[in-house]
Structure formats: C-alpha cells, structure tokens
PDB file of C-alpha atoms in Angstrom:
ATOM      1  CA  MET A   1     -22.906 -18.452 -25.923  1.00 61.00           C
ATOM      2  CA  ASN A   2     -21.954 -19.717 -22.472  1.00 88.00           C
ATOM      3  CA  ALA A   3     -20.059 -22.966 -22.080  1.00 96.00           C
ATOM      4  CA  ILE A   4     -22.153 -23.962 -19.067  1.00 98.00           C
ATOM      5  CA  ILE A   5     -25.782 -23.469 -18.114  1.00 98.00           C
ATOM      6  CA  SER A   6     -27.440 -23.663 -14.703  1.00 97.00           C
ATOM      7  CA  ALA A   7     -30.482 -25.831 -14.022  1.00 97.00           C
ATOM      8  CA  SER A   8     -32.696 -22.765 -13.627  1.00 97.00           C
ATOM      9  CA  GLU A   9     -31.416 -21.289 -16.885  1.00 97.00           C
ATOM     10  CA  LEU A  10     -32.077 -24.595 -18.623  1.00 98.00           C
ATOM     11  CA  ALA A  11     -35.633 -24.711 -17.307  1.00 97.00           C
ATOM     12  CA  SER A  12     -36.245 -21.234 -18.751  1.00 97.00           C
ATOM     13  CA  ALA A  13     -34.664 -22.183 -22.079  1.00 97.00           C
ATOM     14  CA  LEU A  14     -36.844 -25.300 -22.355  1.00 97.00           C
ATOM     15  CA  ALA A  15     -39.925 -23.101 -21.960  1.00 95.00           C
ATOM     16  CA  GLY A  16     -38.733 -20.682 -24.645  1.00 95.00           C
ATOM     17  CA  ASP A  17     -39.409 -20.387 -28.360  1.00 94.00           C
ATOM     18  CA  ASN A  18     -36.342 -22.381 -29.446  1.00 95.00           C
ATOM     19  CA  PRO A  19     -35.769 -25.001 -26.741  1.00 97.00           C
ATOM     20  CA  PRO A  20     -32.419 -26.780 -26.765  1.00 98.00           C
ATOM     21  CA  VAL A  21     -31.796 -30.347 -27.839  1.00 98.00           C
ATOM     22  CA  LEU A  22     -30.952 -32.370 -24.728  1.00 98.00           C
ATOM     23  CA  LEU A  23     -28.257 -35.051 -24.787  1.00 98.00           C
ATOM     24  CA  ASP A  24     -27.817 -37.463 -21.873  1.00 98.00           C
ATOM     25  CA  VAL A  25     -24.225 -38.755 -21.817  1.00 98.00           C
ATOM     26  CA  ARG A  26     -24.045 -40.626 -18.530  1.00 96.00           C
ATOM     27  CA  TRP A  27     -20.818 -42.610 -18.343  1.00 93.00           C
ATOM     28  CA  GLN A  28     -18.186 -43.650 -15.850  1.00 84.00           C
ATOM     29  CA  LEU A  29     -14.626 -44.805 -16.323  1.00 75.00           C
ATOM     30  CA  SER A  30     -14.614 -48.597 -16.064  1.00 61.00           C
ATOM     31  CA  VAL A  31     -11.673 -49.926 -14.086  1.00 51.00           C
ATOM     32  CA  ALA A  32     -11.396 -53.639 -13.346  1.00 46.00           C
ATOM     33  CA  LYS A  33     -12.308 -54.313  -9.728  1.00 47.00           C
ATOM     34  CA  ALA A  34     -11.311 -57.276  -7.609  1.00 47.00           C
ATOM     35  CA  ALA A  35     -14.896 -57.575  -6.421  1.00 53.00           C
ATOM     36  CA  GLY A  36     -16.013 -58.238  -9.991  1.00 62.00           C
ATOM     37  CA  GLU A  37     -18.627 -55.490  -9.995  1.00 66.00           C
ATOM     38  CA  PRO A  38     -20.335 -54.955 -13.363  1.00 75.00           C
ATOM     39  CA  PRO A  39     -19.353 -51.826 -15.292  1.00 79.00           C
ATOM     40  CA  PHE A  40     -21.542 -48.751 -15.093  1.00 81.00           C
ATOM     41  CA  ASP A  41     -24.462 -48.923 -17.526  1.00 89.00           C
ATOM     42  CA  GLY A  42     -25.311 -45.436 -18.744  1.00 90.00           C
ATOM     43  CA  ARG A  43     -28.208 -46.612 -20.853  1.00 93.00           C
ATOM     44  CA  ALA A  44     -29.813 -48.326 -17.849  1.00 94.00           C
ATOM     45  CA  ALA A  45     -29.363 -45.143 -15.812  1.00 95.00           C
ATOM     46  CA  TYR A  46     -31.022 -43.196 -18.635  1.00 97.00           C
ATOM     47  CA  ALA A  47     -33.931 -45.654 -18.771  1.00 96.00           C
ATOM     48  CA  ALA A  48     -34.493 -45.234 -15.036  1.00 96.00           C
ATOM     49  CA  GLY A  49     -34.999 -41.498 -15.398  1.00 97.00           C
ATOM     50  CA  HIS A  50     -33.765 -38.648 -17.572  1.00 98.00           C
ATOM     51  CA  LEU A  51     -34.597 -35.062 -18.425  1.00 98.00           C
ATOM     52  CA  PRO A  52     -37.839 -34.981 -20.432  1.00 97.00           C
ATOM     53  CA  GLY A  53     -37.025 -35.084 -24.124  1.00 97.00           C
ATOM     54  CA  ALA A  54     -33.364 -36.022 -23.652  1.00 98.00           C
ATOM     55  CA  VAL A  55     -31.747 -38.538 -25.995  1.00 98.00           C
ATOM     56  CA  PHE A  56     -29.113 -40.954 -24.710  1.00 98.00           C
ATOM     57  CA  VAL A  57     -25.670 -40.746 -26.324  1.00 98.00           C
ATOM     58  CA  ASP A  58     -23.181 -43.570 -25.811  1.00 96.00           C
ATOM     59  CA  LEU A  59     -19.733 -42.107 -25.174  1.00 96.00           C
ATOM     60  CA  ASP A  60     -17.808 -45.277 -25.992  1.00 94.00           C
ATOM     61  CA  ARG A  61     -19.659 -45.935 -29.263  1.00 95.00           C
ATOM     62  CA  GLU A  62     -20.735 -42.502 -30.532  1.00 97.00           C
ATOM     63  CA  LEU A  63     -18.223 -40.044 -29.067  1.00 98.00           C
ATOM     64  CA  ALA A  64     -15.113 -42.184 -29.520  1.00 97.00           C
ATOM     65  CA  GLY A  65     -13.587 -44.668 -31.914  1.00 96.00           C
ATOM     66  CA  SER A  66     -12.440 -48.158 -31.042  1.00 95.00           C
ATOM     67  CA  PRO A  67      -9.557 -48.393 -28.546  1.00 94.00           C
ATOM     68  CA  GLY A  68      -6.172 -49.000 -30.104  1.00 94.00           C
ATOM     69  CA  ALA A  69      -2.905 -47.306 -30.951  1.00 91.00           C
ATOM     70  CA  GLY A  70      -4.673 -43.940 -30.828  1.00 94.00           C
ATOM     71  CA  GLY A  71      -5.685 -44.401 -27.200  1.00 95.00           C
ATOM     72  CA  ARG A  72      -8.657 -45.683 -25.234  1.00 94.00           C
ATOM     73  CA  HIS A  73     -11.068 -43.012 -26.537  1.00 96.00           C
ATOM     74  CA  PRO A  74      -9.728 -41.800 -29.894  1.00 97.00           C
ATOM     75  CA  LEU A  75     -11.754 -39.511 -32.115  1.00 97.00           C
ATOM     76  CA  PRO A  76     -14.867 -41.149 -33.552  1.00 98.00           C
ATOM     77  CA  ASP A  77     -15.391 -41.557 -37.255  1.00 97.00           C
ATOM     78  CA  LEU A  78     -16.848 -38.137 -38.051  1.00 97.00           C
ATOM     79  CA  ALA A  79     -19.452 -39.499 -40.456  1.00 97.00           C
ATOM     80  CA  GLU A  80     -20.724 -41.860 -37.743  1.00 97.00           C
ATOM     81  CA  PHE A  81     -20.596 -39.090 -35.155  1.00 98.00           C
ATOM     82  CA  GLY A  82     -22.596 -36.793 -37.406  1.00 98.00           C
ATOM     83  CA  ALA A  83     -25.190 -39.491 -38.021  1.00 98.00           C
ATOM     84  CA  ALA A  84     -25.544 -40.089 -34.270  1.00 98.00           C
ATOM     85  CA  MET A  85     -26.029 -36.370 -33.639  1.00 98.00           C
ATOM     86  CA  ARG A  86     -28.626 -36.067 -36.390  1.00 98.00           C
ATOM     87  CA  ARG A  87     -30.528 -39.056 -34.949  1.00 97.00           C
ATOM     88  CA  ALA A  88     -30.565 -37.179 -31.643  1.00 98.00           C
ATOM     89  CA  GLY A  89     -32.130 -34.169 -33.372  1.00 98.00           C
ATOM     90  CA  VAL A  90     -29.048 -31.951 -33.456  1.00 98.00           C
ATOM     91  CA  SER A  91     -29.167 -29.050 -35.914  1.00 98.00           C
ATOM     92  CA  PRO A  92     -27.053 -25.878 -36.089  1.00 97.00           C
ATOM     93  CA  ALA A  93     -30.165 -23.711 -35.686  1.00 97.00           C
ATOM     94  CA  ARG A  94     -31.012 -25.129 -32.243  1.00 97.00           C
ATOM     95  CA  PRO A  95     -28.911 -24.871 -29.113  1.00 98.00           C
ATOM     96  CA  VAL A  96     -27.694 -28.101 -27.510  1.00 98.00           C
ATOM     97  CA  VAL A  97     -27.399 -28.806 -23.796  1.00 98.00           C
ATOM     98  CA  VAL A  98     -25.431 -31.840 -22.691  1.00 98.00           C
ATOM     99  CA  TYR A  99     -25.498 -33.412 -19.233  1.00 98.00           C
ATOM    100  CA  ASP A 100     -24.260 -36.477 -17.393  1.00 96.00           C
ATOM    101  CA  GLY A 101     -24.645 -37.834 -13.882  1.00 93.00           C
ATOM    102  CA  GLY A 102     -22.815 -34.925 -12.291  1.00 88.00           C
ATOM    103  CA  GLN A 103     -19.087 -35.517 -12.786  1.00 86.00           C
ATOM    104  CA  GLY A 104     -19.148 -33.535 -16.000  1.00 92.00           C
ATOM    105  CA  TRP A 105     -16.437 -35.458 -17.853  1.00 95.00           C
ATOM    106  CA  ALA A 106     -18.672 -37.241 -20.363  1.00 96.00           C
ATOM    107  CA  ALA A 107     -20.830 -34.178 -20.985  1.00 98.00           C
ATOM    108  CA  ALA A 108     -17.673 -32.164 -21.624  1.00 98.00           C
ATOM    109  CA  ARG A 109     -16.478 -34.723 -24.183  1.00 98.00           C
ATOM    110  CA  ALA A 110     -19.744 -34.263 -26.135  1.00 98.00           C
ATOM    111  CA  TRP A 111     -19.511 -30.476 -25.733  1.00 98.00           C
ATOM    112  CA  TRP A 112     -15.946 -30.443 -27.039  1.00 98.00           C
ATOM    113  CA  LEU A 113     -16.706 -32.665 -30.034  1.00 98.00           C
ATOM    114  CA  LEU A 114     -19.732 -30.619 -31.075  1.00 98.00           C
ATOM    115  CA  ARG A 115     -17.873 -27.332 -30.680  1.00 98.00           C
ATOM    116  CA  TRP A 116     -14.768 -28.615 -32.484  1.00 98.00           C
ATOM    117  CA  THR A 117     -16.882 -29.852 -35.389  1.00 98.00           C
ATOM    118  CA  GLY A 118     -18.704 -26.570 -35.802  1.00 98.00           C
ATOM    119  CA  HIS A 119     -21.896 -26.443 -33.750  1.00 98.00           C
ATOM    120  CA  PRO A 120     -22.359 -22.791 -32.760  1.00 97.00           C
ATOM    121  CA  ASP A 121     -24.270 -23.156 -29.489  1.00 97.00           C
ATOM    122  CA  VAL A 122     -23.473 -25.977 -27.068  1.00 98.00           C
ATOM    123  CA  SER A 123     -23.418 -25.861 -23.281  1.00 98.00           C
ATOM    124  CA  VAL A 124     -23.065 -28.291 -20.389  1.00 98.00           C
ATOM    125  CA  LEU A 125     -25.550 -28.479 -17.525  1.00 98.00           C
ATOM    126  CA  ASP A 126     -23.506 -27.315 -14.552  1.00 98.00           C
ATOM    127  CA  GLY A 127     -23.656 -29.997 -11.869  1.00 96.00           C
ATOM    128  CA  GLY A 128     -25.262 -32.525 -14.202  1.00 97.00           C
ATOM    129  CA  LEU A 129     -28.475 -34.388 -13.530  1.00 97.00           C
ATOM    130  CA  THR A 130     -28.059 -34.011  -9.777  1.00 95.00           C
ATOM    131  CA  ALA A 131     -28.536 -30.241 -10.163  1.00 96.00           C
ATOM    132  CA  TRP A 132     -31.905 -30.672 -11.907  1.00 97.00           C
ATOM    133  CA  GLU A 133     -34.893 -30.173  -9.627  1.00 93.00           C
ATOM    134  CA  GLY A 134     -37.660 -30.774 -12.154  1.00 92.00           C
ATOM    135  CA  PRO A 135     -39.429 -34.006 -13.044  1.00 94.00           C
ATOM    136  CA  LEU A 136     -37.718 -36.865 -14.836  1.00 97.00           C
ATOM    137  CA  ALA A 137     -39.064 -39.022 -17.654  1.00 97.00           C
ATOM    138  CA  THR A 138     -38.649 -42.688 -18.548  1.00 97.00           C
ATOM    139  CA  ASP A 139     -40.004 -42.654 -22.104  1.00 95.00           C
ATOM    140  CA  VAL A 140     -37.628 -42.746 -25.070  1.00 95.00           C
ATOM    141  CA  PRO A 141     -38.297 -39.741 -27.333  1.00 95.00           C
ATOM    142  CA  ALA A 142     -38.199 -39.919 -31.125  1.00 93.00           C
ATOM    143  CA  PRO A 143     -36.898 -36.503 -32.182  1.00 95.00           C
ATOM    144  CA  ALA A 144     -37.130 -35.198 -35.704  1.00 96.00           C
ATOM    145  CA  GLU A 145     -33.948 -35.868 -37.665  1.00 97.00           C
ATOM    146  CA  GLY A 146     -31.439 -33.052 -37.340  1.00 98.00           C
ATOM    147  CA  ASP A 147     -29.243 -31.646 -40.085  1.00 98.00           C
ATOM    148  CA  PHE A 148     -25.922 -31.138 -38.286  1.00 98.00           C
ATOM    149  CA  GLU A 149     -22.901 -31.898 -40.476  1.00 98.00           C
ATOM    150  CA  PRO A 150     -19.632 -32.014 -38.514  1.00 98.00           C
ATOM    151  CA  VAL A 151     -16.807 -29.942 -39.985  1.00 98.00           C
ATOM    152  CA  PRO A 152     -13.665 -30.173 -37.831  1.00 97.00           C
ATOM    153  CA  ALA A 153     -11.821 -26.971 -37.028  1.00 95.00           C
ATOM    154  CA  ALA A 154      -8.219 -26.398 -38.014  1.00 88.00           C
ATOM    155  CA  ALA A 155      -7.373 -25.528 -34.398  1.00 92.00           C
ATOM    156  CA  GLY A 156      -8.308 -27.017 -31.049  1.00 96.00           C
ATOM    157  CA  LEU A 157      -6.892 -30.523 -31.541  1.00 98.00           C
ATOM    158  CA  LEU A 158      -3.414 -31.785 -30.628  1.00 98.00           C
ATOM    159  CA  ASP A 159      -1.624 -34.951 -31.649  1.00 97.00           C
ATOM    160  CA  ALA A 160       1.290 -36.450 -29.707  1.00 98.00           C
ATOM    161  CA  ASP A 161       3.939 -34.367 -31.453  1.00 98.00           C
ATOM    162  CA  GLY A 162       1.868 -31.223 -31.034  1.00 98.00           C
ATOM    163  CA  ALA A 163       1.417 -31.911 -27.324  1.00 98.00           C
ATOM    164  CA  ALA A 164       5.146 -32.452 -26.883  1.00 98.00           C
ATOM    165  CA  ALA A 165       5.918 -29.193 -28.682  1.00 98.00           C
ATOM    166  CA  LEU A 166       3.329 -27.215 -26.729  1.00 98.00           C
ATOM    167  CA  ALA A 167       4.803 -28.435 -23.435  1.00 98.00           C
ATOM    168  CA  ARG A 168       7.950 -26.543 -24.467  1.00 96.00           C
ATOM    169  CA  SER A 169       6.510 -23.499 -26.236  1.00 97.00           C
ATOM    170  CA  GLY A 170       3.365 -22.839 -24.188  1.00 97.00           C
ATOM    171  CA  VAL A 171       1.678 -24.697 -21.360  1.00 98.00           C
ATOM    172  CA  LEU A 172       0.353 -28.259 -21.439  1.00 98.00           C
ATOM    173  CA  PHE A 173      -1.929 -29.178 -18.552  1.00 98.00           C
ATOM    174  CA  ASP A 174      -2.225 -32.757 -17.282  1.00 98.00           C
ATOM    175  CA  ALA A 175      -5.802 -33.097 -15.998  1.00 98.00           C
ATOM    176  CA  ARG A 176      -5.326 -36.436 -14.218  1.00 97.00           C
ATOM    177  CA  ALA A 177      -5.009 -36.874 -10.473  1.00 95.00           C
ATOM    178  CA  GLY A 178      -1.663 -35.829  -9.051  1.00 96.00           C
ATOM    179  CA  GLU A 179      -0.606 -39.364  -8.126  1.00 96.00           C
ATOM    180  CA  ARG A 180      -0.973 -40.496 -11.740  1.00 96.00           C
ATOM    181  CA  TYR A 181       0.902 -37.423 -13.008  1.00 97.00           C
ATOM    182  CA  ARG A 182       3.778 -38.167 -10.635  1.00 97.00           C
ATOM    183  CA  GLY A 183       3.745 -41.847 -11.562  1.00 96.00           C
ATOM    184  CA  ASP A 184       3.071 -42.978  -7.993  1.00 96.00           C
ATOM    185  CA  VAL A 185       0.288 -45.219  -9.308  1.00 92.00           C
ATOM    186  CA  GLU A 186      -1.045 -46.136 -12.734  1.00 91.00           C
ATOM    187  CA  PRO A 187      -4.224 -48.234 -12.580  1.00 88.00           C
ATOM    188  CA  ILE A 188      -5.014 -48.265 -16.293  1.00 88.00           C
ATOM    189  CA  ASP A 189      -2.181 -47.539 -18.700  1.00 90.00           C
ATOM    190  CA  ARG A 190       1.117 -49.307 -19.461  1.00 89.00           C
ATOM    191  CA  ILE A 191       3.343 -46.975 -17.439  1.00 94.00           C
ATOM    192  CA  GLY A 192       2.952 -44.074 -15.027  1.00 95.00           C
ATOM    193  CA  GLY A 193       4.264 -40.542 -15.254  1.00 97.00           C
ATOM    194  CA  HIS A 194       3.596 -37.573 -17.511  1.00 97.00           C
ATOM    195  CA  ILE A 195       4.596 -35.908 -20.761  1.00 98.00           C
ATOM    196  CA  PRO A 196       7.883 -34.056 -20.164  1.00 98.00           C
ATOM    197  CA  GLY A 197       7.158 -30.389 -19.540  1.00 98.00           C
ATOM    198  CA  ALA A 198       3.471 -30.888 -18.706  1.00 98.00           C
ATOM    199  CA  VAL A 199       2.042 -29.126 -15.653  1.00 98.00           C
ATOM    200  CA  SER A 200      -0.178 -30.959 -13.172  1.00 98.00           C
ATOM    201  CA  ALA A 201      -3.678 -29.418 -13.072  1.00 98.00           C
ATOM    202  CA  PRO A 202      -6.149 -32.031 -11.766  1.00 98.00           C
ATOM    203  CA  THR A 203      -9.673 -31.681 -13.096  1.00 97.00           C
ATOM    204  CA  HIS A 204     -11.225 -32.110  -9.658  1.00 95.00           C
ATOM    205  CA  ASP A 205      -9.822 -28.718  -8.623  1.00 96.00           C
ATOM    206  CA  ASN A 206     -12.054 -26.986 -11.186  1.00 97.00           C
ATOM    207  CA  VAL A 207     -15.257 -27.694  -9.275  1.00 96.00           C
ATOM    208  CA  GLY A 208     -16.644 -27.185  -5.805  1.00 95.00           C
ATOM    209  CA  PRO A 209     -18.008 -29.827  -3.422  1.00 92.00           C
ATOM    210  CA  ASP A 210     -21.367 -29.758  -5.255  1.00 91.00           C
ATOM    211  CA  GLY A 211     -19.733 -30.655  -8.580  1.00 92.00           C
ATOM    212  CA  ARG A 212     -20.420 -27.236 -10.087  1.00 96.00           C
ATOM    213  CA  PHE A 213     -17.667 -25.211 -11.682  1.00 97.00           C
ATOM    214  CA  LEU A 214     -15.896 -22.603  -9.612  1.00 97.00           C
ATOM    215  CA  PRO A 215     -16.612 -18.981 -10.617  1.00 97.00           C
ATOM    216  CA  ALA A 216     -14.864 -17.837 -13.779  1.00 97.00           C
ATOM    217  CA  GLU A 217     -12.620 -15.466 -11.849  1.00 97.00           C
ATOM    218  CA  GLU A 218     -11.371 -18.256  -9.582  1.00 97.00           C
ATOM    219  CA  LEU A 219     -10.770 -20.566 -12.512  1.00 98.00           C
ATOM    220  CA  GLY A 220      -8.903 -17.856 -14.374  1.00 97.00           C
ATOM    221  CA  ALA A 221      -6.691 -17.172 -11.353  1.00 97.00           C
ATOM    222  CA  ARG A 222      -5.994 -20.891 -10.960  1.00 98.00           C
ATOM    223  CA  PHE A 223      -4.915 -21.415 -14.544  1.00 98.00           C
ATOM    224  CA  LYS A 224      -2.859 -18.234 -14.710  1.00 97.00           C
ATOM    225  CA  ALA A 225      -1.018 -19.282 -11.556  1.00 97.00           C
ATOM    226  CA  LEU A 226      -0.214 -22.563 -13.337  1.00 97.00           C
ATOM    227  CA  GLY A 227       1.225 -20.786 -16.363  1.00 97.00           C
ATOM    228  CA  ALA A 228      -1.679 -19.840 -18.634  1.00 97.00           C
ATOM    229  CA  ALA A 229      -0.709 -16.191 -18.877  1.00 91.00           C
ATOM    230  CA  ASP A 230      -2.321 -13.900 -21.435  1.00 90.00           C
ATOM    231  CA  GLY A 231      -1.149 -14.815 -24.931  1.00 91.00           C
ATOM    232  CA  THR A 232       0.173 -18.242 -23.914  1.00 96.00           C
ATOM    233  CA  GLN A 233      -0.958 -21.186 -26.015  1.00 97.00           C
ATOM    234  CA  VAL A 234      -2.677 -23.780 -23.828  1.00 98.00           C
ATOM    235  CA  GLY A 235      -3.278 -27.486 -24.307  1.00 98.00           C
ATOM    236  CA  VAL A 236      -4.745 -30.235 -22.135  1.00 98.00           C
ATOM    237  CA  TYR A 237      -4.473 -34.000 -21.907  1.00 98.00           C
ATOM    238  CA  CYS A 238      -5.652 -36.632 -19.444  1.00 97.00           C
ATOM    239  CA  GLY A 239      -5.879 -40.416 -19.573  1.00 95.00           C
ATOM    240  CA  SER A 240      -7.944 -40.803 -22.747  1.00 95.00           C
ATOM    241  CA  GLY A 241      -9.379 -37.434 -23.746  1.00 96.00           C
ATOM    242  CA  VAL A 242     -12.461 -37.406 -21.498  1.00 96.00           C
ATOM    243  CA  SER A 243     -11.549 -35.626 -18.259  1.00 96.00           C
ATOM    244  CA  GLY A 244      -9.236 -33.473 -20.383  1.00 97.00           C
ATOM    245  CA  ALA A 245     -12.312 -32.194 -22.234  1.00 98.00           C
ATOM    246  CA  HIS A 246     -13.688 -31.158 -18.839  1.00 98.00           C
ATOM    247  CA  GLU A 247     -10.551 -29.109 -18.246  1.00 98.00           C
ATOM    248  CA  VAL A 248     -10.886 -27.482 -21.678  1.00 98.00           C
ATOM    249  CA  LEU A 249     -14.450 -26.626 -20.635  1.00 98.00           C
ATOM    250  CA  ALA A 250     -13.220 -25.120 -17.350  1.00 98.00           C
ATOM    251  CA  LEU A 251     -10.686 -23.058 -19.293  1.00 98.00           C
ATOM    252  CA  ALA A 252     -13.482 -21.875 -21.599  1.00 98.00           C
ATOM    253  CA  VAL A 253     -15.502 -20.795 -18.561  1.00 97.00           C
ATOM    254  CA  ALA A 254     -12.444 -18.767 -17.538  1.00 97.00           C
ATOM    255  CA  GLY A 255     -12.185 -17.248 -21.013  1.00 96.00           C
ATOM    256  CA  ILE A 256      -9.000 -19.135 -21.941  1.00 97.00           C
ATOM    257  CA  PRO A 257      -9.013 -21.047 -25.260  1.00 97.00           C
ATOM    258  CA  ALA A 258      -7.285 -24.425 -25.148  1.00 98.00           C
ATOM    259  CA  ALA A 259      -6.625 -27.392 -27.412  1.00 98.00           C
ATOM    260  CA  LEU A 260      -7.212 -31.038 -26.462  1.00 98.00           C
ATOM    261  CA  TYR A 261      -4.804 -33.926 -26.992  1.00 98.00           C
ATOM    262  CA  VAL A 262      -7.449 -36.596 -27.494  1.00 98.00           C
ATOM    263  CA  GLY A 263      -5.085 -39.590 -27.479  1.00 97.00           C
ATOM    264  CA  SER A 264      -3.726 -38.369 -24.156  1.00 98.00           C
ATOM    265  CA  TRP A 265      -1.699 -40.589 -21.822  1.00 97.00           C
ATOM    266  CA  SER A 266      -3.290 -43.804 -23.124  1.00 96.00           C
ATOM    267  CA  GLU A 267      -1.759 -43.111 -26.532  1.00 97.00           C
ATOM    268  CA  TRP A 268       1.490 -41.513 -25.331  1.00 97.00           C
ATOM    269  CA  SER A 269       2.360 -44.244 -22.827  1.00 96.00           C
ATOM    270  CA  SER A 270       1.683 -47.045 -25.327  1.00 95.00           C
ATOM    271  CA  ASP A 271       4.578 -45.841 -27.498  1.00 95.00           C
ATOM    272  CA  PRO A 272       7.925 -46.943 -25.972  1.00 94.00           C
ATOM    273  CA  SER A 273       9.756 -44.317 -28.037  1.00 95.00           C
ATOM    274  CA  ARG A 274       8.057 -41.464 -26.150  1.00 96.00           C
ATOM    275  CA  SER A 275       9.897 -39.953 -23.199  1.00 96.00           C
ATOM    276  CA  VAL A 276       8.234 -40.150 -19.799  1.00 97.00           C
ATOM    277  CA  ALA A 277       8.791 -37.889 -16.790  1.00 97.00           C
ATOM    278  CA  VAL A 278       7.999 -38.919 -13.214  1.00 97.00           C
ATOM    279  CA  GLY A 279       7.711 -37.036  -9.944  1.00 96.00           C
ATOM    280  CA  PRO A 280       6.263 -33.595  -9.199  1.00 95.00           C
ATOM    281  CA  ASP A 281       8.640 -31.670 -11.493  1.00 93.00           C
ATOM    282  CA  PRO A 282       7.278 -31.077 -15.019  1.00 95.00           C
ATOM    283  CA  GLN A 283      10.602 -32.100 -16.580  1.00 87.00           C
TER     284      GLN A 283
END
C-alpha cells in the first residue's frame, strides 16, 4: 500500500475490479482578513466540480471535534467519524483515495485518521484535484453504506506530555512555517514560538512547485539531515494537527513512521504552564 497515488494510477484503479472510494476533503485554513473576505467554502467548491463518484467530507465537522482546550482541530468523536465514513461508502475491503484542492493538508488529515483507526488501504492523490486531467462531475452520489468501524491504534498519536518527552528522547518536527516556529509572527494562536526541543521542518519543503511530493529518496535525505536517523522515534506537530498530518504523510512516503500530536501548537500555547521556546534554536 502506497501512501500517495498519482492521477494516472488513480484513473487505472477506478477502471479496475475493486475501484477505490473517493473522498473530497477540500478545505483551507480560515484566518480573519481585514478585507472581510468570506471563508473558503469546501462544499461549494465540491458542488462546482469534483471527481466522479467522490463524496464530500467536511474537515471541521467530520474529521475534527469542536475547538476548545484540546486545540482548534482536536480528534473527532470516533463514533461520529465512523458514521461519516460509512455514509461515504468506506469499508475495509475497498481502498480509499482522498484528495483536496492541491495543498494536501486536508487530504492528509483524512488519510491519517483512517490509517490510525485501522483502515488497511488509504492513499492521497498526489497534487490533489489540480493533478487530475479527467472529467469532473457536479452530481452528488449516493454510495452504498460502508461497514468501516474505527479502532484507534495504540501508537501513532501524541498528547502534549508525549510531544514534550519525544522532543528530548527522539525528534519532534514542527511543520509550521519558520517564522511561526521562531515566534517572529503568530497570526492565529495566543503566543508565538515552539515546543522546547522541537526542530523546524516546514511542510512546504516536502513538495515541489507543482504541489506534488518530492521523491522518496529526497524526502528521506531531508528528514535524516534534520535528525530522523534510523531507529529514532519521530513525532510531528503543527498549528492544529492538519499540516502536521501532511508531514506525517511525507515521512511515510520516505519510509519513516511518525506519530502526530493532534492538539499541536493551538493546544500547547493555550496552556500558560507549558514552556515556550523562541528563535531558531530548538531549545
């Protein structure tokens, strides 16, 4: 099972005997703008055109719980998540391909959740919808109910204490932009900076100009240069557990298993008792 799939590979799979379930998870981070622009509407983008047979999945409502002490995108209620996946036609016996508008963050969040809760065959469309050269559809499909039952894994998930410990015992990657890691700016959360000991590894460096992932060998060399040596435990966090999932996906492409701190900086920074480091130095 490959973590990512190309558009041509997807086209072949859709024509095969066991075509994948398609999930459209278009989403963008909503940041208040002085111009008062409306937030991105993923469902409207889906209605305007999507891969034939794809079902829309709402990241904020189906792939995350309500914002609060656990961060801006905490884990969803697993019973509700399972119900949403079954409505979309997800079953363990069929592969699942997830895509978004091209950034890959939202698709990676769905990929991570499905993998962490036990689906055996999930991949992300490399490059997202922009990589697809086939026709689009505007109808809303009504797939047969799936039978996927989420069972979370014992590994692969970090809480705040686990992230803090891993920053000392292994390597904890901060997937946000470098200026947020350093604390130069913080447009969303209470305070800027990073978890002490975390290493800056911006998500945007995992992809090329076309939005597709770099080759596995290049990704592996990048992460090893940042401290992910063979045998080292690896974890990732970001702002709220979305772009961090994309980094976990990039690590998977490179053959490096990693855990995700879902609460990420939005949870960590909301707790005044947590230490905060600023500047380019991890400590």
